[in-house]
Amino acid sequence: MEYQRIGSVRFKTAVLIILIALSTQSLITPAQAKEVRCNKSQKSIVKKHITKQITALANSDWQRAYSYSAKSFQSSITVDQFKEIIESGYLFLTENGSLTFGACRNSKNTFYQLLTVDSMGDKYELAYNLTLVGKRLGIVAVSGVKPPSEVAI
């Protein structure tokens, strides 16, 4: 499978700066995520939201997948840029892999969810940062974390 090259250096730099800014706010370790747990209702809502976005990605429904992003994310990243981000670093999310939801924690209107994606035999551990603004839940950022210790390398 080949990856397409992303456009200009200026565009890459802008995306990188935005992703760094977002990921530094959302990067959590598995140990941190286990400190404070979401209640059952919160965990269910977060799980459904992430699952719906990943299902849309697997169906190449970029607009729908993008709609699960937070408004703050959408204000700085277009649908086309979102597609390029997924295709350049998170393509495994489009491959219908199995999902294992780990620890969920929250702080007021911010949720952090650990997720392991098993795609074609490779495991990826991700940390999702979501916000609740009004009654709208949205994914702000996703960052990779160390692979689970039980994964044989």
Coordinates of N, CA, C and O in Angstrom, one line a residue:
M1 N 0.8 -1.2 0.0 CA 0.0 0.0 0.0 C 0.9 1.2 0.0 O 1.8 1.3 0.8
E2 N 0.7 2.2 -0.9 CA 1.5 3.4 -1.0 C 0.7 4.5 -0.4 O -0.5 4.6 -0.4
Y3 N 1.5 5.4 0.2 CA 0.9 6.6 0.8 C 1.1 7.8 -0.1 O 2.2 7.9 -0.7
Q4 N 0.1 8.6 -0.3 CA 0.3 9.8 -1.1 C 1.1 10.9 -0.4 O 1.1 11.0 0.8
R5 N 1.9 11.6 -1.1 CA 2.7 12.7 -0.5 C 1.7 13.9 -0.2 O 0.9 14.2 -1.0
I6 N 1.9 14.4 0.9 CA 1.1 15.6 1.3 C 1.7 16.8 0.6 O 2.9 16.9 0.5
G7 N 0.8 17.7 0.2 CA 1.2 18.9 -0.6 C 2.4 19.7 -0.1 O 3.5 19.1 0.1
S8 N 2.3 20.9 0.0 CA 3.5 21.8 0.2 C 4.1 21.7 1.6 O 3.4 21.2 2.5
V9 N 5.3 22.1 1.7 CA 6.0 22.2 2.9 C 5.3 23.1 3.9 O 5.2 22.8 5.1
R10 N 4.8 24.2 3.4 CA 4.1 25.2 4.3 C 2.9 24.5 4.9 O 2.6 24.7 6.1
F11 N 2.1 23.7 4.1 CA 1.0 23.0 4.6 C 1.4 22.0 5.7 O 0.8 21.9 6.7
K12 N 2.4 21.2 5.4 CA 2.9 20.2 6.3 C 3.3 20.9 7.6 O 3.0 20.4 8.7
T13 N 4.0 22.0 7.5 CA 4.4 22.7 8.7 C 3.2 23.2 9.6 O 3.2 23.0 10.8
A14 N 2.2 23.7 8.9 CA 1.0 24.2 9.6 C 0.3 23.0 10.3 O -0.1 23.1 11.5
V15 N 0.2 21.9 9.6 CA -0.5 20.7 10.2 C 0.3 20.2 11.4 O -0.2 19.9 12.4
L16 N 1.7 20.2 11.2 CA 2.5 19.7 12.3 C 2.4 20.6 13.5 O 2.3 20.1 14.6
I17 N 2.4 21.9 13.3 CA 2.3 22.8 14.5 C 0.9 22.6 15.2 O 0.9 22.5 16.4
I18 N -0.1 22.5 14.4 CA -1.5 22.3 15.0 C -1.5 20.9 15.8 O -2.0 20.8 16.9
L19 N -1.0 19.9 15.2 CA -1.0 18.6 15.8 C -0.1 18.6 17.1 O -0.5 18.0 18.1
I20 N 1.0 19.2 17.0 CA 1.8 19.3 18.2 C 1.1 20.1 19.3 O 1.1 19.6 20.5
A21 N 0.5 21.2 19.0 CA -0.3 21.9 20.0 C -1.4 21.1 20.6 O -1.6 21.1 21.8
L22 N -2.1 20.4 19.7 CA -3.2 19.6 20.2 C -2.7 18.4 21.0 O -3.3 18.1 22.1
S23 N -1.7 17.8 20.5 CA -1.2 16.5 21.2 C -0.6 16.8 22.6 O -0.6 16.0 23.5
T24 N 0.1 18.0 22.7 CA 0.7 18.3 24.0 C -0.4 18.5 25.0 O -0.2 18.3 26.2
Q25 N -1.6 18.9 24.6 CA -2.7 19.1 25.5 C -3.3 17.8 25.9 O -4.0 17.6 26.9
S26 N -3.2 16.8 25.0 CA -4.0 15.6 25.1 C -3.1 14.3 25.4 O -3.7 13.3 25.8
L27 N -1.8 14.4 25.4 CA -1.0 13.2 25.5 C -1.1 12.7 27.0 O -0.8 13.4 27.9
I28 N -1.5 11.5 27.1 CA -1.6 10.9 28.4 C -0.9 9.5 28.3 O -0.9 8.9 27.3
T29 N -0.4 9.1 29.4 CA 0.2 7.7 29.5 C -0.9 6.8 29.9 O -1.9 7.2 30.6
P30 N -0.7 5.5 29.7 CA -1.7 4.5 30.2 C -1.9 4.6 31.7 O -3.0 4.5 32.2
A31 N -0.8 4.9 32.4 CA -0.9 5.0 33.9 C -1.7 6.2 34.3 O -2.6 6.1 35.2
Q32 N -1.6 7.3 33.6 CA -2.4 8.5 33.9 C -3.9 8.2 33.6 O -4.8 8.6 34.4
A33 N -4.2 7.5 32.6 CA -5.6 7.2 32.2 C -6.3 6.3 33.2 O -7.5 6.4 33.3
K34 N -5.5 5.6 34.0 CA -6.1 4.7 35.0 C -6.4 5.4 36.3 O -7.0 4.8 37.1
E35 N -5.9 6.6 36.5 CA -6.1 7.3 37.7 C -7.5 7.6 38.1 O -8.0 7.4 39.2
V36 N -8.2 8.2 37.1 CA -9.6 8.7 37.4 C -10.4 8.1 36.2 O -10.2 8.3 35.1
R37 N -11.4 7.3 36.6 CA -12.2 6.6 35.6 C -13.5 7.3 35.3 O -14.1 8.0 36.2
C38 N -14.0 7.2 34.0 CA -15.3 7.7 33.6 C -16.3 6.8 34.3 O -16.0 5.6 34.5
N39 N -17.5 7.3 34.5 CA -18.6 6.4 34.9 C -19.1 5.6 33.7 O -18.7 5.8 32.6
K40 N -19.9 4.6 34.0 CA -20.4 3.7 32.9 C -21.0 4.5 31.7 O -20.8 4.2 30.6
S41 N -21.9 5.5 32.1 CA -22.6 6.2 31.1 C -21.6 7.0 30.2 O -21.7 7.1 29.0
Q42 N -20.6 7.7 30.8 CA -19.6 8.5 30.1 C -18.8 7.6 29.2 O -18.6 7.9 28.0
K43 N -18.3 6.4 29.8 CA -17.5 5.5 29.0 C -18.3 5.0 27.7 O -17.7 4.9 26.6
S44 N -19.6 4.7 27.9 CA -20.4 4.3 26.8 C -20.5 5.3 25.7 O -20.4 5.0 24.5
I45 N -20.8 6.6 26.1 CA -20.9 7.7 25.2 C -19.6 7.9 24.4 O -19.6 8.1 23.2
V46 N -18.5 7.9 25.1 CA -17.2 8.1 24.5 C -16.9 7.0 23.5 O -16.5 7.2 22.4
K47 N -17.1 5.8 23.9 CA -16.9 4.6 23.1 C -17.7 4.7 21.8 O -17.2 4.4 20.7
K48 N -19.0 5.0 21.9 CA -19.9 5.1 20.8 C -19.4 6.2 19.8 O -19.4 6.0 18.6
H49 N -19.0 7.3 20.3 CA -18.5 8.4 19.5 C -17.3 8.0 18.7 O -17.2 8.3 17.5
I50 N -16.3 7.5 19.4 CA -15.0 7.1 18.7 C -15.3 6.0 17.7 O -14.8 6.0 16.6
T51 N -16.2 5.0 18.1 CA -16.5 3.9 17.2 C -17.2 4.4 15.9 O -16.9 3.9 14.8
K52 N -18.1 5.4 16.1 CA -18.8 5.9 14.9 C -17.8 6.6 14.0 O -17.9 6.5 12.7
Q53 N -16.8 7.3 14.5 CA -15.8 8.0 13.7 C -15.0 7.0 12.9 O -14.8 7.1 11.7
I54 N -14.5 5.9 13.6 CA -13.7 4.9 13.0 C -14.5 4.1 11.9 O -14.0 3.8 10.9
T55 N -15.8 3.9 12.2 CA -16.6 3.2 11.2 C -16.8 4.1 9.9 O -16.7 3.6 8.8
A56 N -16.9 5.4 10.1 CA -17.0 6.3 9.0 C -15.7 6.3 8.2 O -15.7 6.3 7.0
L57 N -14.6 6.3 8.9 CA -13.2 6.2 8.2 C -13.1 4.9 7.4 O -12.6 4.9 6.3
A58 N -13.5 3.8 8.0 CA -13.5 2.5 7.3 C -14.3 2.5 6.1 O -14.0 1.8 5.1
N59 N -15.4 3.3 6.1 CA -16.3 3.4 4.9 C -15.9 4.5 4.0 O -16.6 4.8 3.0
S60 N -14.7 5.1 4.2 CA -14.2 6.3 3.4 C -15.2 7.4 3.4 O -15.3 8.2 2.4
D61 N -16.0 7.6 4.4 CA -17.0 8.7 4.5 C -16.3 9.8 5.3 O -16.5 9.9 6.5
W62 N -15.4 10.5 4.6 CA -14.6 11.5 5.2 C -15.4 12.6 5.9 O -15.0 13.1 7.0
Q63 N -16.4 13.1 5.3 CA -17.2 14.2 5.8 C -17.9 13.7 7.2 O -17.9 14.4 8.1
R64 N -18.4 12.5 7.2 CA -19.0 12.0 8.4 C -18.0 11.8 9.5 O -18.2 12.1 10.6
A65 N -16.8 11.2 9.1 CA -15.8 11.0 10.1 C -15.3 12.3 10.7 O -15.2 12.5 11.9
Y66 N -15.2 13.3 9.9 CA -14.8 14.7 10.3 C -15.8 15.3 11.2 O -15.5 16.0 12.1
S67 N -17.1 14.9 11.0 CA -18.2 15.5 11.8 C -18.1 15.1 13.3 O -18.7 15.8 14.2
Y68 N -17.3 14.0 13.6 CA -17.2 13.6 15.0 C -16.0 14.4 15.7 O -15.8 14.2 16.9
S69 N -15.3 15.2 14.9 CA -14.3 16.0 15.5 C -14.9 17.2 16.3 O -16.0 17.6 16.0
A70 N -14.1 17.7 17.2 CA -14.6 18.9 18.0 C -14.6 20.1 17.1 O -13.9 20.2 16.1
K71 N -15.5 21.0 17.4 CA -15.6 22.3 16.7 C -14.2 23.0 16.7 O -13.9 23.6 15.7
S72 N -13.5 22.9 17.8 CA -12.2 23.6 17.8 C -11.2 23.0 16.8 O -10.4 23.7 16.2
F73 N -11.3 21.7 16.6 CA -10.5 21.1 15.6 C -10.9 21.5 14.2 O -10.1 21.9 13.3
Q74 N -12.2 21.5 14.0 CA -12.8 21.9 12.7 C -12.5 23.3 12.3 O -12.4 23.6 11.1
S75 N -12.3 24.2 13.3 CA -12.1 25.6 13.0 C -10.6 25.8 12.5 O -10.4 26.8 11.9
S76 N -9.8 24.8 12.6 CA -8.4 25.0 12.2 C -8.0 24.0 11.1 O -7.0 24.1 10.5
I77 N -8.8 22.9 10.9 CA -8.5 21.8 9.9 C -9.7 21.6 9.0 O -10.8 21.4 9.5
T78 N -9.5 21.6 7.7 CA -10.5 21.4 6.8 C -10.7 19.8 6.6 O -9.9 19.1 7.1
V79 N -11.8 19.4 6.0 CA -12.1 18.0 5.7 C -10.9 17.4 4.9 O -10.5 16.3 5.2
D80 N -10.5 18.2 3.9 CA -9.4 17.6 3.0 C -8.1 17.5 3.9 O -7.4 16.5 3.7
Q81 N -7.8 18.4 4.7 CA -6.6 18.3 5.6 C -6.8 17.1 6.6 O -5.8 16.4 6.8
F82 N -8.0 17.0 7.1 CA -8.3 15.8 8.0 C -8.0 14.5 7.2 O -7.3 13.6 7.8
K83 N -8.5 14.4 6.0 CA -8.2 13.2 5.2 C -6.7 13.0 5.0 O -6.3 11.8 5.2
E84 N -6.0 14.0 4.8 CA -4.5 13.9 4.6 C -3.8 13.4 5.9 O -2.9 12.6 5.8
I85 N -4.3 13.9 7.0 CA -3.7 13.5 8.3 C -4.0 12.0 8.5 O -3.1 11.3 8.9
I86 N -5.2 11.6 8.3 CA -5.5 10.2 8.5 C -4.7 9.3 7.5 O -4.1 8.3 7.9
E87 N -4.6 9.7 6.3 CA -3.9 8.9 5.3 C -2.4 8.9 5.5 O -1.7 7.9 5.1
S88 N -1.9 9.9 6.1 CA -0.4 10.0 6.3 C 0.0 9.4 7.6 O 1.2 9.0 7.7
G89 N -0.8 9.2 8.6 CA -0.4 8.7 9.9 C -1.3 7.7 10.6 O -0.9 7.1 11.5
Y90 N -2.5 7.7 10.2 CA -3.5 6.8 10.9 C -4.3 6.0 9.9 O -5.5 5.6 10.1
L91 N -3.7 5.6 8.8 CA -4.4 4.8 7.8 C -4.9 3.5 8.3 O -6.0 3.0 7.9
F92 N -4.3 2.9 9.4 CA -4.8 1.7 10.0 C -6.2 1.8 10.5 O -6.9 0.9 10.7
L93 N -6.6 3.1 10.8 CA -8.0 3.3 11.3 C -9.1 3.0 10.2 O -10.2 2.9 10.5
T94 N -8.6 3.0 8.9 CA -9.5 2.8 7.8 C -9.6 1.3 7.4 O -10.3 1.0 6.5
E95 N -8.9 0.4 8.1 CA -8.8 -1.0 7.7 C -9.7 -2.0 8.5 O -9.4 -3.1 8.5
N96 N -10.7 -1.5 9.1 CA -11.7 -2.4 9.8 C -11.0 -3.3 10.9 O -11.4 -4.4 11.0
G97 N -10.1 -2.7 11.6 CA -9.4 -3.5 12.6 C -10.3 -3.7 13.9 O -11.3 -3.0 14.0
S98 N -9.9 -4.6 14.8 CA -10.7 -4.7 16.0 C -10.3 -3.6 17.0 O -9.1 -3.2 17.0
L99 N -11.2 -3.2 17.8 CA -11.0 -2.1 18.7 C -11.1 -2.7 20.2 O -12.1 -3.4 20.5
T100 N -10.2 -2.3 21.0 CA -10.2 -2.7 22.4 C -10.1 -1.4 23.2 O -9.1 -0.7 23.2
F101 N -11.2 -1.0 23.9 CA -11.2 0.2 24.7 C -10.6 0.0 26.0 O -11.0 -1.0 26.7
G102 N -9.7 0.8 26.4 CA -9.0 0.7 27.7 C -9.6 1.7 28.7 O -10.8 2.0 28.7
A103 N -8.7 2.2 29.5 CA -9.1 3.2 30.5 C -9.7 4.5 29.9 O -9.3 4.9 28.9
C104 N -10.7 5.0 30.6 CA -11.3 6.3 30.3 C -11.2 7.1 31.5 O -11.5 6.7 32.6
R105 N -10.9 8.4 31.4 CA -10.9 9.3 32.5 C -11.5 10.6 32.0 O -11.5 10.9 30.8
N106 N -11.9 11.4 33.0 CA -12.5 12.7 32.6 C -12.1 13.8 33.6 O -11.7 13.5 34.8
S107 N -12.2 15.0 33.2 CA -12.0 16.2 34.0 C -12.9 17.2 33.5 O -12.7 17.8 32.4
K108 N -14.0 17.4 34.3 CA -15.0 18.4 33.9 C -15.6 18.0 32.5 O -16.2 16.9 32.4
N109 N -15.3 18.7 31.5 CA -15.9 18.5 30.1 C -14.9 17.9 29.2 O -15.0 18.0 27.9
T110 N -13.8 17.3 29.7 CA -12.8 16.7 28.8 C -12.7 15.3 29.2 O -12.7 14.9 30.3
F111 N -12.6 14.4 28.1 CA -12.5 13.0 28.3 C -11.2 12.5 27.6 O -10.8 13.0 26.6
Y112 N -10.6 11.5 28.3 CA -9.4 10.9 27.7 C -9.7 9.4 27.6 O -10.0 8.8 28.6
Q113 N -9.5 8.8 26.5 CA -9.8 7.4 26.2 C -8.7 6.7 25.6 O -8.2 7.1 24.6
L114 N -8.2 5.6 26.2 CA -7.2 4.7 25.6 C -7.9 3.7 24.7 O -8.9 3.2 25.0
L115 N -7.3 3.5 23.5 CA -7.8 2.5 22.6 C -6.7 1.8 21.9 O -5.7 2.4 21.5
T116 N -6.9 0.4 21.8 CA -5.9 -0.4 21.1 C -6.6 -0.8 19.8 O -7.7 -1.4 19.9
V117 N -6.0 -0.6 18.7 CA -6.5 -1.0 17.4 C -5.6 -2.2 16.9 O -4.4 -2.0 16.8
D118 N -6.3 -3.3 16.6 CA -5.6 -4.4 16.0 C -5.9 -4.4 14.5 O -7.1 -4.8 14.1
S119 N -5.0 -4.1 13.7 CA -5.2 -3.9 12.2 C -4.2 -4.8 11.5 O -3.0 -4.5 11.5
M120 N -4.8 -5.8 10.8 CA -3.9 -6.7 10.0 C -2.8 -7.3 10.8 O -1.6 -7.4 10.3
G121 N -3.0 -7.6 12.1 CA -2.0 -8.2 12.9 C -1.1 -7.3 13.7 O -0.3 -7.7 14.5
D122 N -1.2 -6.0 13.3 CA -0.4 -5.0 14.1 C -1.3 -4.3 15.1 O -2.4 -4.0 14.8
K123 N -0.7 -4.0 16.2 CA -1.5 -3.3 17.3 C -1.0 -1.9 17.4 O 0.2 -1.6 17.5
Y124 N -1.9 -1.0 17.6 CA -1.6 0.5 17.7 C -2.4 0.9 19.0 O -3.6 0.7 19.1
E125 N -1.7 1.5 19.9 CA -2.4 2.1 21.1 C -2.5 3.6 20.9 O -1.5 4.3 20.7
L126 N -3.7 4.1 21.1 CA -4.0 5.5 20.9 C -4.6 6.1 22.1 O -5.3 5.4 22.9
A127 N -4.3 7.4 22.3 CA -5.0 8.2 23.4 C -5.8 9.2 22.7 O -5.3 10.0 21.9
Y128 N -7.1 9.2 23.0 CA -8.1 10.1 22.4 C -8.4 11.2 23.4 O -8.6 10.9 24.6
N129 N -8.5 12.4 23.0 CA -8.9 13.6 23.8 C -10.2 14.1 23.2 O -10.2 14.4 22.0
L130 N -11.2 14.1 24.0 CA -12.5 14.6 23.5 C -13.0 15.7 24.5 O -12.7 15.7 25.6
T131 N -13.8 16.6 23.9 CA -14.4 17.6 24.7 C -15.9 17.6 24.6 O -16.5 17.2 23.5
L132 N -16.6 18.0 25.6 CA -18.0 18.2 25.6 C -18.3 19.7 25.7 O -18.0 20.3 26.7
V133 N -18.8 20.3 24.6 CA -19.2 21.7 24.6 C -20.7 21.8 24.4 O -21.2 21.3 23.4
G134 N -21.4 22.3 25.4 CA -22.8 22.2 25.4 C -23.2 20.8 25.5 O -22.9 20.1 26.4
K135 N -24.0 20.3 24.5 CA -24.3 18.9 24.4 C -23.6 18.2 23.3 O -24.0 17.0 23.0
R136 N -22.5 18.8 22.8 CA -21.8 18.2 21.6 C -20.5 17.6 22.1 O -19.6 18.4 22.5
L137 N -20.3 16.3 21.9 CA -19.0 15.7 22.1 C -18.2 15.7 20.9 O -18.8 15.5 19.8
G138 N -16.9 16.0 21.0 CA -16.1 16.1 19.8 C -14.7 15.6 20.1 O -14.2 15.8 21.2
I139 N -14.0 15.0 19.1 CA -12.7 14.5 19.2 C -11.7 15.7 18.9 O -11.8 16.2 17.8
V140 N -10.9 16.0 19.9 CA -10.0 17.1 19.7 C -8.7 16.7 19.1 O -8.1 17.3 18.2
A141 N -8.2 15.5 19.6 CA -6.9 15.0 19.1 C -6.8 13.5 19.4 O -7.4 13.0 20.3
V142 N -5.9 12.9 18.7 CA -5.5 11.5 18.9 C -4.0 11.4 18.8 O -3.4 12.0 17.9
S143 N -3.4 10.7 19.8 CA -2.0 10.6 19.7 C -1.6 9.1 20.0 O -2.3 8.4 20.7
G144 N -0.5 8.7 19.4 CA 0.0 7.4 19.7 C 0.7 7.3 21.0 O 1.3 8.3 21.4
V145 N 0.6 6.2 21.7 CA 1.3 6.0 22.9 C 2.1 4.6 22.7 O 1.9 3.9 21.8
K146 N 2.9 4.3 23.7 CA 3.7 3.1 23.6 C 2.8 1.9 23.4 O 1.7 1.8 23.9
P147 N 3.3 0.9 22.6 CA 2.5 -0.3 22.4 C 2.3 -1.0 23.7 O 3.1 -0.9 24.6
P148 N 1.2 -1.7 23.9 CA 0.9 -2.4 25.1 C 2.1 -3.4 25.4 O 2.6 -4.0 24.5
S149 N 2.4 -3.6 26.6 CA 3.5 -4.5 27.0 C 3.3 -5.9 26.6 O 4.3 -6.6 26.4
E150 N 2.1 -6.3 26.4 CA 1.8 -7.7 26.1 C 2.0 -8.0 24.6 O 1.9 -9.2 24.2
V151 N 2.2 -7.0 23.8 CA 2.4 -7.2 22.4 C 3.8 -7.7 22.1 O 4.8 -7.1 22.5
A152 N 3.9 -8.9 21.5 CA 5.2 -9.4 21.1 C 5.8 -8.7 20.0 O 5.2 -8.4 19.0
I153 N 7.1 -8.3 20.1 CA 7.8 -7.6 19.0 C 8.8 -8.5 18.4 O 9.5 -9.2 19.0

